[in-house]
């Protein structure tokens, strides 16, 4: 059924609209578009309007001097010839409004849904539409990176990407944050809150202008330069796209654009999201499909984004929007009349369009329900996404830390949560994202160390049990999530070094303060603070993945999840990962089962001094395998005394088993395998 619906949509696009390419290139004709000869061509869709006009600086704000011509299917068009001197009819930087005569006779001043640049002056509440047509637009100099096999994603918000209490800029991100991302070993940046949103505290999820890059950070050309510089560093850039709903704003948003509540959205109850207080798109409407598909294409082709993370997919997939609904995995929860087939078909069309026109682009679904086949190709009847977020993982870590004593952590439950994913669908694992950083919640670091982060993060202070526990578990949680949890990894900016406190945007409730709407990157640069340890571990963890590519490797084989010992061991990408979560028990006599025989050495040790560890392991130690089956693996590792001069263990040598200190994670490499 899903395949039939999406096929029929596609067939109609091919037959009625001149093909997918033409249909989705409407961003070049709708709105206000500058023609080469200096004229202006305008087109809008306003099916409920009685008449449509264009007003602005160019005509002294005369609301009736430039009427649109009515076309079929609720479309309107206007051509404005160039001036007599050949200059553009509407100069760059001019303010504009679409004037709608509603069915009740009222004149409504609206921003075009296709507007590319909107700004808000300091003394105003609403945004103004500004015609963006500079004499020379930014020209991209660097090609997009090739499609990555291992995605290491740095989830980012441009506005908070500074230690200063202000709205940071695209320029700041370009010069100060991108080099940091590169140094940390991330190869992809996912940008939030880029689509224009009137309310800053919405985190970008109440979009008002879908085709406009947020002007609070700078100009469209500043964003293009930022993406271009990222590409020069080999960093893939993804856009957090919000097509699941839209802001209720009407003065500077899509809501009631033509004076009715059904333009772009469902009318009545179905068109409103009860929890988000926002409008819901009518995905069965032809012009809504044109608008949303063209929107995706514009971000790819004009700005050179390399793909999208689709927000709110669960809300789109079901008529109940996931409100008050739990998902147990029963297939009746995914197939039935409660599924919004129109929205599902839109997502399939979006992925089909992207894969057809820009096959190098990546798409990610934010779906908490676990809809089957969401990340299988559209040709198979799947949703067509490349990745889905493993949203159960951060919830599991929060539940464990909040509810259980360290001695009661369940190793089997941790492994199950990290490995429980749909067959041949790729998942993005993460220990925490922006959701956990928001006010009202806590990051992992803050849950682990809480108030002591204010007083005991200095290396000049004694290492307290709380800080010690927090630092060690923070590293272990992130590494096991990275290595075992999926086919990609995500981190929200600042969380890599245990950013203190929470994230809260300026609003009435906090006296419009920017104190918590910033990222204190400077904490990692202070050699007297312990944040540098977590930052260094995150960097080396990512760099190790870059060398061995475990994210692109088959799912790990877990050989041990011992409840009493609190030990987890697994193999992936020909590396051996060992975790001892026990709060106080170290093991000097521990056997670890492995698949491939050989000599192993430590590659990464969370107990190393540069990571704030206790340096209990000798990195010169060599671990030799023996043909002793253990935990269903044909071989197991033994420790070899590093002071022996021979490269092989002597005959009759007394072998010592692996030493695993408490609260330590180890990564071992087989040195006998050619690089």
XYZ file of C-alpha atoms in Angstrom:
675
model
C 0.000 0.000 0.000
C 2.747 2.467 0.934
C 4.607 1.744 -2.284
C 1.426 2.180 -4.350
C 0.601 5.548 -2.786
C 4.061 6.993 -3.299
C 4.225 5.573 -6.833
C 0.934 7.261 -7.747
C 2.189 10.591 -6.412
C 5.367 10.225 -8.425
C 3.480 9.211 -11.554
C 1.252 12.285 -11.296
C 4.283 14.540 -10.836
C 5.883 13.067 -13.936
C 2.741 13.401 -16.047
C 1.228 16.672 -14.806
C 4.180 18.748 -13.677
C 6.828 17.991 -16.281
C 8.763 15.639 -14.046
C 10.267 15.583 -10.572
C 13.098 17.930 -11.531
C 10.794 20.719 -12.704
C 8.267 20.223 -9.901
C 10.859 20.499 -7.157
C 12.670 23.432 -8.752
C 9.736 25.718 -7.965
C 11.867 27.654 -5.489
C 13.285 29.403 -8.572
C 9.876 30.682 -9.708
C 7.749 31.119 -6.570
C 8.137 34.127 -4.320
C 9.943 37.174 -5.747
C 12.665 36.322 -8.249
C 15.129 38.582 -9.986
C 15.318 38.116 -13.764
C 18.555 38.620 -15.687
C 17.239 41.643 -17.577
C 16.355 43.438 -14.341
C 12.688 42.583 -14.159
C 10.957 40.803 -11.296
C 8.781 37.707 -11.586
C 6.521 36.894 -8.639
C 4.346 33.873 -7.976
C 2.322 32.842 -4.941
C -0.195 30.193 -3.983
C -3.113 31.707 -2.097
C -6.273 29.733 -2.952
C -8.431 31.550 -0.402
C -7.510 35.072 -1.540
C -9.859 37.380 -3.434
C -6.951 39.445 -4.744
C -3.162 39.610 -4.254
C -0.830 42.630 -4.495
C 2.847 43.375 -3.902
C 3.817 46.401 -1.831
C 7.093 47.678 -0.467
C 9.792 50.300 -0.551
C 9.894 50.104 -4.338
C 6.341 51.524 -4.746
C 6.041 53.661 -1.628
C 4.020 50.930 0.055
C 1.056 51.456 -2.250
C -0.994 48.295 -1.553
C -2.848 48.325 -4.890
C -0.386 49.528 -7.541
C 1.012 46.077 -8.353
C -1.772 43.482 -8.521
C -1.100 39.823 -9.248
C -2.856 37.979 -12.059
C -5.005 35.048 -10.987
C -4.085 31.646 -12.457
C -5.505 28.160 -12.079
C -5.475 26.197 -8.829
C -5.129 29.184 -6.520
C -1.907 30.490 -8.031
C -1.144 34.152 -8.663
C 1.633 35.766 -10.709
C 3.092 39.230 -11.293
C 5.764 40.583 -13.616
C 7.417 43.922 -12.840
C 9.572 45.271 -15.700
C 12.965 46.851 -14.988
C 13.244 50.600 -14.514
C 13.853 52.823 -17.471
C 17.511 53.131 -16.513
C 17.817 49.344 -16.555
C 18.153 49.020 -12.796
C 16.267 46.230 -11.005
C 12.620 47.005 -10.400
C 13.011 45.989 -6.756
C 16.473 46.952 -5.428
C 18.473 44.652 -3.194
C 17.612 45.265 0.457
C 14.102 46.562 -0.207
C 11.384 45.649 2.244
C 8.354 43.874 0.769
C 4.957 42.476 1.697
C 2.422 40.350 -0.111
C -0.940 42.048 0.367
C -3.859 39.618 0.488
C -7.480 40.675 0.152
C -9.219 37.998 2.185
C -12.682 36.625 1.528
C -14.108 38.934 4.201
C -12.580 41.959 2.456
C -9.779 42.507 4.980
C -6.294 43.434 3.750
C -3.611 41.152 5.157
C 0.082 42.090 4.949
C 2.079 38.884 4.699
C 5.633 37.660 4.195
C 5.929 35.415 1.147
C 6.234 31.733 2.161
C 9.166 31.613 -0.290
C 11.016 34.620 1.170
C 14.791 34.101 1.264
C 15.703 36.718 3.860
C 13.721 38.154 6.763
C 15.019 40.423 9.513
C 13.709 41.901 12.726
C 14.633 45.351 13.864
C 15.424 45.775 17.541
C 12.334 47.797 18.358
C 9.892 45.534 16.532
C 8.152 42.300 17.405
C 7.597 40.913 13.914
C 10.041 40.122 11.155
C 10.258 42.067 7.891
C 10.755 40.521 4.493
C 13.842 41.914 2.764
C 14.529 41.294 -0.925
C 17.903 39.541 -1.078
C 19.648 40.047 -4.411
C 23.234 41.283 -3.829
C 25.283 42.357 -6.843
C 27.607 39.427 -6.197
C 26.475 36.399 -4.195
C 28.955 34.147 -2.441
C 30.577 31.652 -4.820
C 31.401 28.239 -3.367
C 35.037 27.319 -3.824
C 35.218 23.792 -2.426
C 33.390 20.616 -3.447
C 31.279 18.715 -0.966
C 33.052 15.816 0.740
C 32.421 12.353 -0.613
C 29.678 10.393 1.115
C 31.052 9.164 4.432
C 31.048 5.551 5.565
C 31.468 6.466 9.236
C 29.484 9.484 10.416
C 30.740 11.208 13.559
C 28.236 14.024 14.001
C 28.735 17.217 15.993
C 25.234 18.557 16.687
C 25.515 22.347 16.759
C 23.602 25.579 17.258
C 25.269 28.641 15.736
C 23.710 31.142 18.137
C 25.068 29.553 21.324
C 28.475 28.609 19.903
C 30.403 31.139 21.973
C 31.363 31.603 25.642
C 29.960 35.141 25.442
C 26.405 35.898 26.523
C 25.043 36.905 23.133
C 23.760 35.501 19.853
C 26.870 34.234 18.082
C 27.314 34.554 14.327
C 27.992 32.427 11.271
C 31.380 34.152 11.097
C 32.200 33.121 14.666
C 31.257 29.527 13.882
C 33.381 29.579 10.742
C 36.539 30.873 12.393
C 36.283 29.511 15.935
C 34.077 26.431 16.024
C 34.776 24.594 12.760
C 38.507 24.196 13.572
C 37.521 22.820 16.968
C 35.138 20.296 15.391
C 37.861 19.190 13.013
C 40.406 18.809 15.816
C 37.972 16.723 17.875
C 37.746 14.180 15.064
C 34.160 14.814 14.005
C 33.583 14.637 10.255
C 30.023 15.932 10.140
C 28.258 18.923 11.644
C 24.486 18.966 12.071
C 23.157 22.509 12.242
C 20.082 23.316 14.288
C 17.896 26.420 14.148
C 18.979 27.575 10.684
C 15.505 27.840 9.146
C 14.175 31.211 10.296
C 12.202 31.166 13.513
C 10.786 34.262 15.156
C 11.042 32.861 18.686
C 14.705 32.238 19.559
C 13.842 30.115 22.596
C 12.041 27.573 20.377
C 15.487 26.153 19.541
C 14.553 26.582 15.880
C 11.597 24.194 16.002
C 8.881 26.813 15.456
C 9.792 27.773 11.894
C 8.253 30.912 10.425
C 10.142 31.278 7.109
C 11.142 27.952 5.565
C 13.317 29.295 2.752
C 15.157 31.895 4.826
C 18.406 31.259 6.704
C 18.146 32.838 10.132
C 19.278 36.448 9.956
C 20.040 36.690 13.685
C 23.414 35.023 12.939
C 24.261 36.948 9.768
C 23.489 37.035 6.055
C 22.775 34.162 3.641
C 26.251 34.649 2.197
C 27.767 34.246 5.677
C 26.078 30.855 5.965
C 27.240 29.845 2.491
C 30.800 30.758 3.418
C 30.535 28.764 6.651
C 29.412 25.645 4.758
C 32.112 26.174 2.131
C 34.834 26.397 4.783
C 33.480 23.250 6.441
C 33.740 21.467 3.097
C 37.329 22.643 2.733
C 38.046 20.830 6.018
C 36.385 17.647 4.780
C 33.387 18.179 7.078
C 29.931 17.141 5.861
C 27.166 19.614 6.766
C 23.608 18.508 7.578
C 20.565 20.712 8.156
C 18.088 20.020 10.934
C 14.972 20.415 8.780
C 11.530 20.938 10.338
C 8.767 19.759 8.004
C 6.658 18.166 10.720
C 4.909 21.374 11.747
C 5.106 25.176 11.541
C 4.753 28.172 13.814
C 1.277 29.602 14.398
C 2.554 33.083 13.595
C 0.535 34.726 10.848
C 2.129 38.198 10.625
C 5.559 36.726 9.859
C 4.770 33.032 9.369
C 2.825 30.647 7.135
C -0.299 30.459 9.269
C -3.425 31.871 7.567
C -1.340 33.192 4.698
C -4.417 33.689 2.491
C -6.792 34.456 5.351
C -8.008 30.877 5.743
C -6.805 28.215 8.153
C -6.444 25.644 5.354
C -3.677 27.217 3.272
C -0.706 24.819 3.627
C -2.308 23.144 6.649
C -5.224 20.925 7.568
C -8.185 22.973 8.722
C -9.737 22.560 12.125
C -8.593 20.138 14.794
C -6.408 18.050 12.480
C -4.350 21.089 11.567
C -3.164 21.829 15.105
C -0.617 20.047 17.268
C -1.989 19.999 20.776
C 1.363 19.772 22.588
C 3.513 21.958 20.360
C 0.837 24.632 19.759
C 1.741 24.683 16.068
C 0.197 24.039 12.650
C 0.292 20.691 10.832
C 0.842 20.437 7.078
C -1.660 18.889 4.661
C 0.726 16.467 2.952
C -1.961 15.367 0.476
C -2.099 18.854 -1.016
C -0.242 19.230 -4.296
C 1.091 22.714 -3.527
C 2.240 21.684 -0.058
C 4.269 18.902 -1.672
C 5.715 21.430 -4.107
C 6.576 23.789 -1.265
C 8.266 21.223 0.985
C 10.115 19.293 -1.711
C 11.362 22.517 -3.286
C 12.447 23.664 0.158
C 14.721 20.645 0.547
C 16.171 21.155 -2.888
C 16.869 24.840 -2.281
C 18.931 24.088 0.851
C 20.975 21.537 -1.097
C 21.509 23.518 -4.290
C 21.793 27.096 -3.038
C 23.565 26.554 0.267
C 25.266 23.194 -0.482
C 23.960 21.313 2.524
C 24.878 17.630 2.309
C 21.654 16.249 3.716
C 19.064 16.538 6.437
C 18.009 15.354 9.845
C 14.203 15.312 9.656
C 12.764 16.479 12.957
C 9.516 15.186 14.448
C 9.103 12.174 12.176
C 7.065 10.311 14.801
C 4.555 13.167 14.863
C 4.281 12.970 11.075
C 3.831 9.210 10.865
C 0.760 8.885 13.065
C -2.531 10.715 13.402
C -2.060 10.583 17.175
C 1.417 12.205 16.715
C 2.801 9.938 19.407
C 0.922 11.870 22.093
C 0.110 9.608 25.040
C 1.186 6.570 23.035
C 3.826 4.017 23.892
C 5.544 1.716 21.418
C 6.369 -1.840 22.421
C 7.385 -3.139 18.998
C 4.066 -4.847 18.232
C 3.446 -4.519 14.499
C -0.166 -3.457 15.095
C 1.302 -0.195 16.394
C 2.839 0.562 12.998
C 0.225 -0.586 10.491
C -3.375 0.541 10.653
C -5.705 3.489 10.239
C -3.762 5.467 12.840
C -0.855 5.825 10.379
C -0.873 9.087 8.401
C -0.286 7.692 4.927
C -0.080 11.149 3.335
C 2.789 12.159 5.608
C 4.518 8.823 5.112
C 4.242 9.211 1.335
C 5.693 12.706 1.576
C 8.732 11.353 3.432
C 9.155 8.637 0.804
C 8.881 11.218 -1.983
C 11.376 13.484 -0.244
C 13.918 10.696 0.066
C 13.256 9.534 -3.492
C 13.826 13.064 -4.795
C 17.032 13.508 -2.811
C 18.383 10.095 -3.816
C 17.504 10.715 -7.471
C 18.769 14.272 -7.880
C 21.496 14.302 -5.208
C 22.457 10.696 -4.394
C 25.466 11.872 -2.356
C 23.159 13.472 0.251
C 22.300 11.856 3.596
C 18.919 11.766 5.354
C 18.266 10.965 9.015
C 14.925 10.264 10.690
C 14.159 11.354 14.234
C 11.616 8.657 15.070
C 11.038 7.319 18.555
C 8.396 4.781 17.515
C 10.629 2.339 15.649
C 8.563 2.275 12.443
C 9.761 -0.784 10.475
C 11.606 -0.258 7.173
C 11.935 3.492 7.714
C 15.589 3.163 6.676
C 15.084 0.787 3.788
C 14.982 1.984 0.138
C 11.754 3.390 -1.266
C 11.937 0.741 -4.006
C 11.400 -1.860 -1.261
C 8.434 0.037 0.160
C 10.644 1.555 2.847
C 10.848 5.144 4.014
C 14.093 5.786 2.164
C 16.108 7.271 5.044
C 19.795 6.455 5.411
C 19.882 6.561 9.219
C 17.549 6.739 12.178
C 18.345 8.054 15.647
C 18.764 5.416 18.358
C 16.596 7.390 20.756
C 16.297 4.659 23.378
C 19.995 4.876 24.261
C 20.102 8.287 26.002
C 16.866 7.436 27.831
C 18.484 4.240 29.110
C 21.577 6.053 30.432
C 19.390 8.614 32.207
C 17.261 5.875 33.756
C 20.315 3.955 34.956
C 22.028 6.967 36.506
C 18.837 8.289 38.130
C 17.404 5.070 39.495
C 20.182 2.540 40.124
C 23.155 2.258 42.406
C 26.392 1.501 40.564
C 26.387 -2.036 41.974
C 22.955 -2.646 40.431
C 23.732 -1.667 36.845
C 22.493 -4.428 34.564
C 25.121 -5.306 31.953
C 22.720 -7.383 29.869
C 20.180 -4.574 29.769
C 22.836 -2.057 28.692
C 24.026 -4.349 25.891
C 20.447 -5.063 24.790
C 19.643 -1.359 24.538
C 22.817 -0.621 22.586
C 22.363 -3.509 20.128
C 18.573 -3.666 19.781
C 18.078 -2.282 16.285
C 16.180 -3.303 13.181
C 17.998 -5.622 10.808
C 19.875 -3.821 8.014
C 18.706 -0.379 9.131
C 21.443 2.034 10.170
C 21.234 3.761 13.536
C 22.901 6.857 14.949
C 23.971 6.171 18.514
C 24.324 8.934 21.079
C 24.637 9.103 24.834
C 22.996 12.534 24.917
C 21.884 15.247 22.505
C 20.469 18.749 22.813
C 17.329 17.279 24.431
C 19.231 16.309 27.562
C 21.031 19.668 27.735
C 17.850 21.774 27.861
C 16.599 23.447 31.016
C 14.475 21.016 32.996
C 16.775 18.132 32.155
C 20.430 17.406 32.903
C 23.445 16.372 30.866
C 25.252 13.172 31.815
C 28.082 15.141 33.383
C 25.702 17.184 35.507
C 23.774 14.092 36.585
C 27.009 12.387 37.564
C 28.749 15.290 39.315
C 25.997 17.862 39.930
C 26.904 20.673 42.355
C 30.528 19.573 42.718
C 31.161 20.751 39.164
C 31.071 24.281 40.568
C 33.759 23.658 43.180
C 35.865 20.585 42.452
C 36.758 20.599 38.750
C 40.099 22.284 39.414
C 43.205 20.090 39.360
C 44.398 22.111 42.344
C 41.565 20.640 44.404
C 41.630 17.056 45.735
C 39.920 14.553 43.447
C 36.696 13.825 45.287
C 34.827 10.504 44.908
C 31.967 12.269 43.102
C 34.201 13.952 40.522
C 36.298 10.827 40.080
C 33.213 8.675 39.482
C 31.731 11.251 37.106
C 34.841 11.612 34.969
C 35.428 7.861 34.663
C 31.809 6.942 33.876
C 31.420 9.847 31.448
C 34.246 8.410 29.335
C 33.038 4.825 29.576
C 29.434 5.643 28.682
C 30.465 7.596 25.601
C 32.924 4.973 24.361
C 30.572 2.010 24.717
C 27.794 3.996 23.031
C 30.163 4.995 20.228
C 31.512 1.483 19.656
C 28.453 -0.687 20.251
C 25.367 1.470 19.703
C 25.065 1.940 15.945
C 26.481 2.756 12.550
C 27.031 6.445 13.315
C 27.660 8.562 16.411
C 26.328 11.935 17.530
C 27.351 14.413 20.212
C 25.824 17.772 21.099
C 28.299 20.630 21.216
C 30.016 21.012 24.563
C 28.833 17.703 25.972
C 32.071 16.068 24.852
C 33.884 17.799 27.723
C 31.059 17.611 30.252
C 29.732 21.156 29.797
C 28.417 22.318 33.184
C 24.848 23.415 33.832
C 21.991 23.411 31.349
C 20.908 25.202 28.215
C 18.258 27.905 28.467
C 17.490 30.576 25.897
C 16.607 34.154 26.819
C 12.920 34.411 27.679
C 10.607 36.197 30.068
C 11.013 33.428 32.647
C 14.768 34.093 32.995
C 14.696 37.875 32.474
C 15.885 37.490 28.860
C 19.269 36.258 30.083
C 21.908 34.783 27.758
C 23.877 33.317 30.660
C 22.823 29.742 29.855
C 22.497 30.256 26.092
C 26.200 29.783 25.397
C 28.877 27.094 25.223
C 31.912 27.646 27.429
C 34.577 26.171 25.155
C 37.143 28.151 27.138
C 36.837 25.633 29.973
C 38.809 23.081 27.945
C 41.595 25.588 27.333
C 42.232 26.169 31.030
C 44.989 23.746 32.006
C 43.933 23.938 35.651
C 40.473 22.497 34.990
C 39.563 18.832 34.583
C 37.350 19.467 31.547
C 40.469 19.076 29.415
C 40.594 15.366 30.309
C 37.135 14.628 28.935
C 37.817 16.743 25.862
C 41.041 14.839 25.123
C 39.349 11.462 25.530
C 36.531 12.409 23.157
C 39.070 13.579 20.577
C 41.153 10.415 20.744
C 38.060 8.204 20.701
C 36.938 9.814 17.434
C 40.400 9.661 15.923
C 40.611 5.974 16.757
C 37.312 5.345 14.969
C 38.653 7.262 11.984
C 41.612 4.843 11.854
C 39.645 1.609 12.265
C 36.123 2.477 11.080
C 34.107 0.471 13.570
C 30.958 2.464 12.751
C 31.094 1.156 9.180
C 31.853 -2.393 10.336
C 29.302 -5.138 10.991
C 27.587 -5.133 14.353
C 29.841 -6.138 17.234
C 30.050 -9.629 18.677
C 29.489 -9.372 22.422
C 31.358 -12.195 24.126
C 30.719 -11.146 27.720
C 28.158 -9.250 29.772
C 28.873 -10.467 33.284
C 26.411 -9.222 35.872
C 28.458 -10.026 38.973
C 31.740 -8.694 37.648
C 30.089 -5.774 35.811
C 32.251 -6.510 32.764
C 31.274 -6.136 29.088
C 33.585 -7.341 26.314
C 33.037 -7.332 22.555
C 34.863 -7.276 19.229
C 34.266 -4.916 16.339
C 36.449 -3.812 13.429
C 39.093 -6.323 14.587
C 39.442 -4.446 17.874
C 38.671 -5.772 21.339
C 36.667 -3.512 23.689
C 36.649 -4.265 27.425
C 34.600 -2.339 30.016
C 34.716 -2.837 33.771
C 31.780 -0.908 35.246
C 32.332 -2.256 38.755
C 32.587 0.683 41.195
C 35.475 -0.759 43.207
C 36.460 -4.245 42.012
C 39.529 -4.557 39.776
C 40.464 -7.849 38.153
C 44.047 -9.021 37.900
C 43.109 -12.449 36.651
C 40.580 -11.947 33.871
C 40.238 -14.007 30.704
C 38.663 -12.391 27.607
C 37.403 -14.449 24.681
C 38.408 -13.376 21.157
C 37.938 -14.552 17.562
C 41.322 -13.762 15.997
C 44.534 -15.077 17.564
C 47.624 -12.916 17.893
C 49.468 -10.393 20.019
C 47.338 -7.520 21.347
C 48.312 -4.114 22.745
C 46.393 -1.251 24.303
C 45.245 1.441 21.853
C 42.960 3.434 24.119
C 42.857 3.407 27.911
C 40.324 5.545 29.764
C 42.543 5.230 32.864
C 45.434 7.092 31.199
C 46.700 10.225 32.909
C 45.893 12.504 29.956
C 42.246 11.516 30.374
C 42.066 12.132 34.112
C 42.584 8.448 34.950
C 44.673 6.763 37.631
C 47.339 5.304 35.308
C 47.021 1.767 36.603
C 47.960 0.071 33.316
C 51.310 -0.350 31.586
C 50.783 0.420 27.906
C 53.846 -1.631 26.978
C 52.080 -4.756 28.141
C 51.458 -7.328 25.404
C 48.471 -9.651 25.522
C 48.885 -13.012 23.779
C 46.040 -15.227 22.752
C 45.918 -18.939 23.432
C 43.772 -21.690 21.990
C 41.537 -21.767 25.001
C 37.873 -21.365 24.135
C 36.076 -18.859 26.327
C 32.571 -17.390 26.097
C 31.954 -19.138 22.747
C 35.090 -17.642 21.201
C 37.843 -19.994 19.980
C 40.694 -18.066 21.667
C 41.273 -15.945 24.732
C 43.782 -13.246 25.748
C 46.614 -13.627 28.233
C 49.046 -10.987 29.462
C 52.751 -11.165 28.595
C 55.434 -9.531 30.777
C 56.761 -6.504 28.865
C 60.252 -6.915 30.324
C 60.844 -10.157 28.410
C 63.065 -9.404 25.415
C 61.697 -12.064 23.083
C 58.849 -11.064 20.807
C 57.106 -14.381 21.495
C 56.230 -15.893 24.873
C 58.847 -18.511 25.875
C 57.945 -22.161 26.316
C 56.866 -22.977 29.789
C 56.193 -19.272 30.466
C 53.601 -18.715 33.178
C 50.864 -16.675 31.495
C 49.072 -13.914 33.435
C 45.494 -13.005 32.661
C 44.290 -9.520 31.753
C 44.300 -6.805 34.408
C 41.115 -4.712 34.258
C 40.949 -1.916 36.856
C 37.575 -0.751 38.132
C 35.696 1.853 36.064
C 38.024 1.478 33.117
C 37.464 0.996 29.380
C 40.157 -0.560 27.183
C 40.531 -0.916 23.430
C 43.033 -3.545 22.271
C 44.480 -4.032 18.788
C 45.788 -7.244 17.260
C 49.344 -6.299 16.308
C 49.751 -9.370 14.071
C 47.142 -8.170 11.586
C 48.734 -6.097 8.774
C 47.667 -2.443 8.831
